[in-house]
Amino acid sequence: MKILYTAEALATGAGRNGHARTSDGKLDVDLAMPTEMGGNGEGTNPEQLFAAGYAACFHSALQMIARQEKADISDSAVGARVGIGPTDGGGFGLAVTLEVTLPKLSAEQARELTEKAHQVCPYSNATRGNIEVTLEISED
Protein backbone atom coordinates (compact mmCIF):
# COMPACT_ATOMS: atom_id res chain seq x y z
CA MET A 1 0.00 0.00 0.00
CA LYS A 2 1.26 3.46 -0.88
CA ILE A 3 0.72 5.75 2.14
CA LEU A 4 -0.82 9.11 1.10
CA TYR A 5 -1.21 10.65 4.56
CA THR A 6 -0.27 9.76 8.12
CA ALA A 7 -2.10 11.13 11.16
CA GLU A 8 -0.20 11.35 14.43
CA ALA A 9 -1.69 11.60 17.91
CA LEU A 10 -0.30 11.31 21.41
CA ALA A 11 -2.25 10.24 24.49
CA THR A 12 -0.89 11.29 27.88
CA GLY A 13 -2.03 11.16 31.47
CA ALA A 14 -4.20 8.34 32.75
CA GLY A 15 -5.25 6.69 29.48
CA ARG A 16 -9.02 6.98 29.19
CA ASN A 17 -8.91 9.72 31.84
CA GLY A 18 -6.06 11.61 30.23
CA HIS A 19 -5.50 13.88 27.28
CA ALA A 20 -5.06 13.39 23.54
CA ARG A 21 -3.58 15.73 20.99
CA THR A 22 -2.68 15.46 17.32
CA SER A 23 0.78 16.50 16.19
CA ASP A 24 -0.68 19.47 14.27
CA GLY A 25 -2.77 20.61 17.26
CA LYS A 26 -6.07 20.49 15.35
CA LEU A 27 -7.42 17.98 17.85
CA ASP A 28 -6.67 18.66 21.51
CA VAL A 29 -9.08 16.98 23.91
CA ASP A 30 -9.47 15.90 27.50
CA LEU A 31 -10.49 12.27 27.84
CA ALA A 32 -12.80 10.79 30.46
CA MET A 33 -14.44 7.43 30.93
CA PRO A 34 -18.19 7.62 30.31
CA THR A 35 -20.43 7.50 33.36
CA GLU A 36 -21.80 4.15 32.13
CA MET A 37 -18.32 2.70 32.73
CA GLY A 38 -17.80 4.35 36.12
CA GLY A 39 -16.14 7.55 34.92
CA ASN A 40 -17.15 11.17 35.36
CA GLY A 41 -18.00 11.61 31.66
CA GLU A 42 -16.52 15.13 31.62
CA GLY A 43 -14.40 14.59 28.50
CA THR A 44 -14.66 12.77 25.23
CA ASN A 45 -13.64 9.12 24.95
CA PRO A 46 -11.99 6.85 22.38
CA GLU A 47 -15.34 5.39 21.31
CA GLN A 48 -16.73 8.84 20.45
CA LEU A 49 -13.60 9.69 18.48
CA PHE A 50 -13.78 6.37 16.62
CA ALA A 51 -17.49 6.93 15.89
CA ALA A 52 -16.84 10.38 14.42
CA GLY A 53 -13.95 9.12 12.30
CA TYR A 54 -15.82 6.07 11.02
CA ALA A 55 -18.96 8.10 10.18
CA ALA A 56 -16.98 10.71 8.24
CA CYS A 57 -14.86 8.13 6.42
CA PHE A 58 -17.87 6.00 5.48
CA HIS A 59 -19.74 9.08 4.24
CA SER A 60 -16.77 9.88 1.97
CA ALA A 61 -16.81 6.31 0.64
CA LEU A 62 -20.54 6.65 -0.10
CA GLN A 63 -19.91 9.90 -1.96
CA MET A 64 -17.16 8.30 -4.05
CA ILE A 65 -19.39 5.35 -5.03
CA ALA A 66 -22.31 7.71 -5.74
CA ARG A 67 -20.13 9.78 -8.10
CA GLN A 68 -19.06 6.63 -9.94
CA GLU A 69 -22.66 5.49 -10.30
CA LYS A 70 -24.10 8.97 -10.87
CA ALA A 71 -26.45 8.56 -7.92
CA ASP A 72 -27.95 11.57 -6.15
CA ILE A 73 -27.05 11.35 -2.48
CA SER A 74 -27.65 14.99 -1.60
CA ASP A 75 -29.03 15.33 1.93
CA SER A 76 -27.28 12.08 2.88
CA ALA A 77 -25.88 11.42 6.34
CA VAL A 78 -24.01 8.69 8.19
CA GLY A 79 -24.26 8.13 11.91
CA ALA A 80 -22.04 5.74 13.84
CA ARG A 81 -22.72 4.08 17.18
CA VAL A 82 -19.70 2.43 18.77
CA GLY A 83 -20.35 0.13 21.70
CA ILE A 84 -17.76 -1.29 24.07
CA GLY A 85 -18.11 -4.25 26.37
CA PRO A 86 -16.35 -7.29 27.81
CA THR A 87 -15.57 -10.19 25.49
CA ASP A 88 -16.01 -13.87 26.30
CA GLY A 89 -12.24 -14.39 26.19
CA GLY A 90 -11.41 -11.55 28.57
CA GLY A 91 -10.63 -7.96 27.75
CA PHE A 92 -12.95 -5.64 25.89
CA GLY A 93 -14.25 -5.44 22.35
CA LEU A 94 -16.12 -3.03 20.13
CA ALA A 95 -19.25 -3.26 18.00
CA VAL A 96 -20.31 -0.65 15.45
CA THR A 97 -23.63 0.24 13.88
CA LEU A 98 -23.55 2.58 10.88
CA GLU A 99 -26.87 4.30 10.17
CA VAL A 100 -26.98 5.52 6.59
CA THR A 101 -29.55 8.05 5.40
CA LEU A 102 -29.97 8.35 1.62
CA PRO A 103 -33.36 10.07 1.19
CA LYS A 104 -33.18 10.47 -2.60
CA LEU A 105 -32.65 6.75 -3.26
CA SER A 106 -34.98 3.76 -3.13
CA ALA A 107 -34.37 1.27 -0.32
CA GLU A 108 -32.78 -1.14 -2.81
CA GLN A 109 -30.49 1.54 -4.28
CA ALA A 110 -29.52 2.71 -0.80
CA ARG A 111 -28.66 -0.83 0.32
CA GLU A 112 -26.58 -1.48 -2.82
CA LEU A 113 -24.64 1.79 -2.50
CA THR A 114 -24.08 1.20 1.22
CA GLU A 115 -22.73 -2.32 0.63
CA LYS A 116 -20.35 -1.03 -2.06
CA ALA A 117 -19.13 1.76 0.23
CA HIS A 118 -18.54 -0.82 2.96
CA GLN A 119 -16.12 -2.62 0.62
CA VAL A 120 -13.97 0.47 -0.06
CA CYS A 121 -14.12 2.44 3.21
CA PRO A 122 -10.74 2.29 4.98
CA TYR A 123 -12.39 1.96 8.41
CA SER A 124 -14.58 -0.89 7.15
CA ASN A 125 -11.53 -2.60 5.70
CA ALA A 126 -9.65 -2.18 8.99
CA THR A 127 -12.48 -3.57 11.11
CA ARG A 128 -13.64 -6.38 8.80
CA GLY A 129 -13.22 -9.72 10.54
CA ASN A 130 -12.21 -8.01 13.79
CA ILE A 131 -15.39 -6.44 15.14
CA GLU A 132 -19.09 -6.66 14.36
CA VAL A 133 -20.22 -3.87 12.02
CA THR A 134 -23.95 -3.57 11.31
CA LEU A 135 -25.24 -1.48 8.41
CA GLU A 136 -28.66 0.13 8.88
CA ILE A 137 -30.48 2.06 6.16
CA SER A 138 -32.61 4.82 7.64
CA GLU A 139 -36.04 5.51 6.17
CA ASP A 140 -35.73 9.26 6.91
PDB file of C-alpha atoms in Angstrom:
ATOM      1  CA  MET A   1       0.000   0.000   0.000  1.00  0.00           C
ATOM      2  CA  LYS A   2       1.261   3.463  -0.880  1.00  0.00           C
ATOM      3  CA  ILE A   3       0.715   5.754   2.136  1.00  0.00           C
ATOM      4  CA  LEU A   4      -0.819   9.105   1.097  1.00  0.00           C
ATOM      5  CA  TYR A   5      -1.210  10.649   4.559  1.00  0.00           C
ATOM      6  CA  THR A   6      -0.275   9.757   8.120  1.00  0.00           C
ATOM      7  CA  ALA A   7      -2.101  11.134  11.158  1.00  0.00           C
ATOM      8  CA  GLU A   8      -0.199  11.346  14.430  1.00  0.00           C
ATOM      9  CA  ALA A   9      -1.690  11.600  17.908  1.00  0.00           C
ATOM     10  CA  LEU A  10      -0.296  11.311  21.412  1.00  0.00           C
ATOM     11  CA  ALA A  11      -2.252  10.236  24.487  1.00  0.00           C
ATOM     12  CA  THR A  12      -0.894  11.286  27.885  1.00  0.00           C
ATOM     13  CA  GLY A  13      -2.027  11.160  31.473  1.00  0.00           C
ATOM     14  CA  ALA A  14      -4.200   8.339  32.753  1.00  0.00           C
ATOM     15  CA  GLY A  15      -5.252   6.688  29.479  1.00  0.00           C
ATOM     16  CA  ARG A  16      -9.025   6.979  29.194  1.00  0.00           C
ATOM     17  CA  ASN A  17      -8.907   9.719  31.842  1.00  0.00           C
ATOM     18  CA  GLY A  18      -6.057  11.608  30.235  1.00  0.00           C
ATOM     19  CA  HIS A  19      -5.497  13.876  27.278  1.00  0.00           C
ATOM     20  CA  ALA A  20      -5.055  13.386  23.543  1.00  0.00           C
ATOM     21  CA  ARG A  21      -3.581  15.734  20.987  1.00  0.00           C
ATOM     22  CA  THR A  22      -2.684  15.456  17.325  1.00  0.00           C
ATOM     23  CA  SER A  23       0.778  16.500  16.188  1.00  0.00           C
ATOM     24  CA  ASP A  24      -0.682  19.466  14.273  1.00  0.00           C
ATOM     25  CA  GLY A  25      -2.772  20.612  17.265  1.00  0.00           C
ATOM     26  CA  LYS A  26      -6.071  20.490  15.350  1.00  0.00           C
ATOM     27  CA  LEU A  27      -7.425  17.982  17.854  1.00  0.00           C
ATOM     28  CA  ASP A  28      -6.667  18.661  21.507  1.00  0.00           C
ATOM     29  CA  VAL A  29      -9.077  16.976  23.914  1.00  0.00           C
ATOM     30  CA  ASP A  30      -9.465  15.899  27.500  1.00  0.00           C
ATOM     31  CA  LEU A  31     -10.487  12.270  27.837  1.00  0.00           C
ATOM     32  CA  ALA A  32     -12.799  10.795  30.456  1.00  0.00           C
ATOM     33  CA  MET A  33     -14.439   7.435  30.933  1.00  0.00           C
ATOM     34  CA  PRO A  34     -18.190   7.619  30.313  1.00  0.00           C
ATOM     35  CA  THR A  35     -20.429   7.503  33.356  1.00  0.00           C
ATOM     36  CA  GLU A  36     -21.795   4.148  32.128  1.00  0.00           C
ATOM     37  CA  MET A  37     -18.323   2.702  32.727  1.00  0.00           C
ATOM     38  CA  GLY A  38     -17.796   4.347  36.118  1.00  0.00           C
ATOM     39  CA  GLY A  39     -16.143   7.549  34.919  1.00  0.00           C
ATOM     40  CA  ASN A  40     -17.145  11.167  35.361  1.00  0.00           C
ATOM     41  CA  GLY A  41     -17.996  11.613  31.664  1.00  0.00           C
ATOM     42  CA  GLU A  42     -16.523  15.126  31.622  1.00  0.00           C
ATOM     43  CA  GLY A  43     -14.403  14.587  28.504  1.00  0.00           C
ATOM     44  CA  THR A  44     -14.656  12.766  25.234  1.00  0.00           C
ATOM     45  CA  ASN A  45     -13.637   9.124  24.948  1.00  0.00           C
ATOM     46  CA  PRO A  46     -11.991   6.852  22.378  1.00  0.00           C
ATOM     47  CA  GLU A  47     -15.341   5.387  21.305  1.00  0.00           C
ATOM     48  CA  GLN A  48     -16.734   8.837  20.449  1.00  0.00           C
ATOM     49  CA  LEU A  49     -13.597   9.687  18.481  1.00  0.00           C
ATOM     50  CA  PHE A  50     -13.779   6.371  16.625  1.00  0.00           C
ATOM     51  CA  ALA A  51     -17.491   6.926  15.886  1.00  0.00           C
ATOM     52  CA  ALA A  52     -16.842  10.379  14.422  1.00  0.00           C
ATOM     53  CA  GLY A  53     -13.950   9.122  12.303  1.00  0.00           C
ATOM     54  CA  TYR A  54     -15.821   6.070  11.022  1.00  0.00           C
ATOM     55  CA  ALA A  55     -18.962   8.096  10.184  1.00  0.00           C
ATOM     56  CA  ALA A  56     -16.975  10.707   8.241  1.00  0.00           C
ATOM     57  CA  CYS A  57     -14.861   8.130   6.422  1.00  0.00           C
ATOM     58  CA  PHE A  58     -17.867   5.997   5.484  1.00  0.00           C
ATOM     59  CA  HIS A  59     -19.735   9.077   4.235  1.00  0.00           C
ATOM     60  CA  SER A  60     -16.775   9.883   1.966  1.00  0.00           C
ATOM     61  CA  ALA A  61     -16.808   6.314   0.643  1.00  0.00           C
ATOM     62  CA  LEU A  62     -20.544   6.651  -0.100  1.00  0.00           C
ATOM     63  CA  GLN A  63     -19.911   9.897  -1.962  1.00  0.00           C
ATOM     64  CA  MET A  64     -17.165   8.301  -4.048  1.00  0.00           C
ATOM     65  CA  ILE A  65     -19.385   5.353  -5.034  1.00  0.00           C
ATOM     66  CA  ALA A  66     -22.305   7.706  -5.741  1.00  0.00           C
ATOM     67  CA  ARG A  67     -20.134   9.780  -8.102  1.00  0.00           C
ATOM     68  CA  GLN A  68     -19.056   6.630  -9.936  1.00  0.00           C
ATOM     69  CA  GLU A  69     -22.661   5.486 -10.304  1.00  0.00           C
ATOM     70  CA  LYS A  70     -24.100   8.969 -10.874  1.00  0.00           C
ATOM     71  CA  ALA A  71     -26.450   8.560  -7.916  1.00  0.00           C
ATOM     72  CA  ASP A  72     -27.951  11.570  -6.150  1.00  0.00           C
ATOM     73  CA  ILE A  73     -27.049  11.349  -2.479  1.00  0.00           C
ATOM     74  CA  SER A  74     -27.646  14.986  -1.598  1.00  0.00           C
ATOM     75  CA  ASP A  75     -29.028  15.332   1.932  1.00  0.00           C
ATOM     76  CA  SER A  76     -27.278  12.084   2.883  1.00  0.00           C
ATOM     77  CA  ALA A  77     -25.884  11.417   6.344  1.00  0.00           C
ATOM     78  CA  VAL A  78     -24.013   8.688   8.187  1.00  0.00           C
ATOM     79  CA  GLY A  79     -24.257   8.132  11.913  1.00  0.00           C
ATOM     80  CA  ALA A  80     -22.043   5.736  13.839  1.00  0.00           C
ATOM     81  CA  ARG A  81     -22.717   4.079  17.181  1.00  0.00           C
ATOM     82  CA  VAL A  82     -19.698   2.435  18.774  1.00  0.00           C
ATOM     83  CA  GLY A  83     -20.346   0.126  21.697  1.00  0.00           C
ATOM     84  CA  ILE A  84     -17.757  -1.291  24.071  1.00  0.00           C
ATOM     85  CA  GLY A  85     -18.110  -4.255  26.368  1.00  0.00           C
ATOM     86  CA  PRO A  86     -16.353  -7.292  27.810  1.00  0.00           C
ATOM     87  CA  THR A  87     -15.568 -10.193  25.491  1.00  0.00           C
ATOM     88  CA  ASP A  88     -16.007 -13.875  26.298  1.00  0.00           C
ATOM     89  CA  GLY A  89     -12.244 -14.389  26.193  1.00  0.00           C
ATOM     90  CA  GLY A  90     -11.409 -11.546  28.574  1.00  0.00           C
ATOM     91  CA  GLY A  91     -10.626  -7.965  27.746  1.00  0.00           C
ATOM     92  CA  PHE A  92     -12.946  -5.645  25.895  1.00  0.00           C
ATOM     93  CA  GLY A  93     -14.252  -5.445  22.351  1.00  0.00           C
ATOM     94  CA  LEU A  94     -16.119  -3.026  20.133  1.00  0.00           C
ATOM     95  CA  ALA A  95     -19.247  -3.256  18.005  1.00  0.00           C
ATOM     96  CA  VAL A  96     -20.310  -0.654  15.454  1.00  0.00           C
ATOM     97  CA  THR A  97     -23.630   0.244  13.880  1.00  0.00           C
ATOM     98  CA  LEU A  98     -23.554   2.584  10.882  1.00  0.00           C
ATOM     99  CA  GLU A  99     -26.872   4.295  10.173  1.00  0.00           C
ATOM    100  CA  VAL A 100     -26.982   5.519   6.587  1.00  0.00           C
ATOM    101  CA  THR A 101     -29.555   8.053   5.404  1.00  0.00           C
ATOM    102  CA  LEU A 102     -29.973   8.353   1.619  1.00  0.00           C
ATOM    103  CA  PRO A 103     -33.356  10.074   1.187  1.00  0.00           C
ATOM    104  CA  LYS A 104     -33.175  10.469  -2.603  1.00  0.00           C
ATOM    105  CA  LEU A 105     -32.653   6.746  -3.260  1.00  0.00           C
ATOM    106  CA  SER A 106     -34.979   3.764  -3.125  1.00  0.00           C
ATOM    107  CA  ALA A 107     -34.375   1.269  -0.325  1.00  0.00           C
ATOM    108  CA  GLU A 108     -32.778  -1.139  -2.809  1.00  0.00           C
ATOM    109  CA  GLN A 109     -30.492   1.537  -4.279  1.00  0.00           C
ATOM    110  CA  ALA A 110     -29.523   2.715  -0.797  1.00  0.00           C
ATOM    111  CA  ARG A 111     -28.662  -0.828   0.324  1.00  0.00           C
ATOM    112  CA  GLU A 112     -26.580  -1.476  -2.817  1.00  0.00           C
ATOM    113  CA  LEU A 113     -24.642   1.791  -2.504  1.00  0.00           C
ATOM    114  CA  THR A 114     -24.078   1.201   1.224  1.00  0.00           C
ATOM    115  CA  GLU A 115     -22.734  -2.315   0.627  1.00  0.00           C
ATOM    116  CA  LYS A 116     -20.354  -1.031  -2.056  1.00  0.00           C
ATOM    117  CA  ALA A 117     -19.134   1.761   0.229  1.00  0.00           C
ATOM    118  CA  HIS A 118     -18.541  -0.820   2.963  1.00  0.00           C
ATOM    119  CA  GLN A 119     -16.121  -2.624   0.623  1.00  0.00           C
ATOM    120  CA  VAL A 120     -13.970   0.465  -0.057  1.00  0.00           C
ATOM    121  CA  CYS A 121     -14.124   2.445   3.212  1.00  0.00           C
ATOM    122  CA  PRO A 122     -10.735   2.286   4.984  1.00  0.00           C
ATOM    123  CA  TYR A 123     -12.394   1.956   8.413  1.00  0.00           C
ATOM    124  CA  SER A 124     -14.580  -0.888   7.147  1.00  0.00           C
ATOM    125  CA  ASN A 125     -11.530  -2.604   5.696  1.00  0.00           C
ATOM    126  CA  ALA A 126      -9.650  -2.178   8.992  1.00  0.00           C
ATOM    127  CA  THR A 127     -12.481  -3.568  11.109  1.00  0.00           C
ATOM    128  CA  ARG A 128     -13.644  -6.381   8.798  1.00  0.00           C
ATOM    129  CA  GLY A 129     -13.223  -9.722  10.541  1.00  0.00           C
ATOM    130  CA  ASN A 130     -12.208  -8.009  13.789  1.00  0.00           C
ATOM    131  CA  ILE A 131     -15.393  -6.443  15.144  1.00  0.00           C
ATOM    132  CA  GLU A 132     -19.085  -6.660  14.358  1.00  0.00           C
ATOM    133  CA  VAL A 133     -20.223  -3.875  12.016  1.00  0.00           C
ATOM    134  CA  THR A 134     -23.947  -3.568  11.315  1.00  0.00           C
ATOM    135  CA  LEU A 135     -25.241  -1.476   8.414  1.00  0.00           C
ATOM    136  CA  GLU A 136     -28.661   0.134   8.876  1.00  0.00           C
ATOM    137  CA  ILE A 137     -30.479   2.058   6.165  1.00  0.00           C
ATOM    138  CA  SER A 138     -32.609   4.825   7.636  1.00  0.00           C
ATOM    139  CA  GLU A 139     -36.035   5.512   6.170  1.00  0.00           C
ATOM    140  CA  ASP A 140     -35.725   9.260   6.907  1.00  0.00           C
TER     141      ASP A 140
END
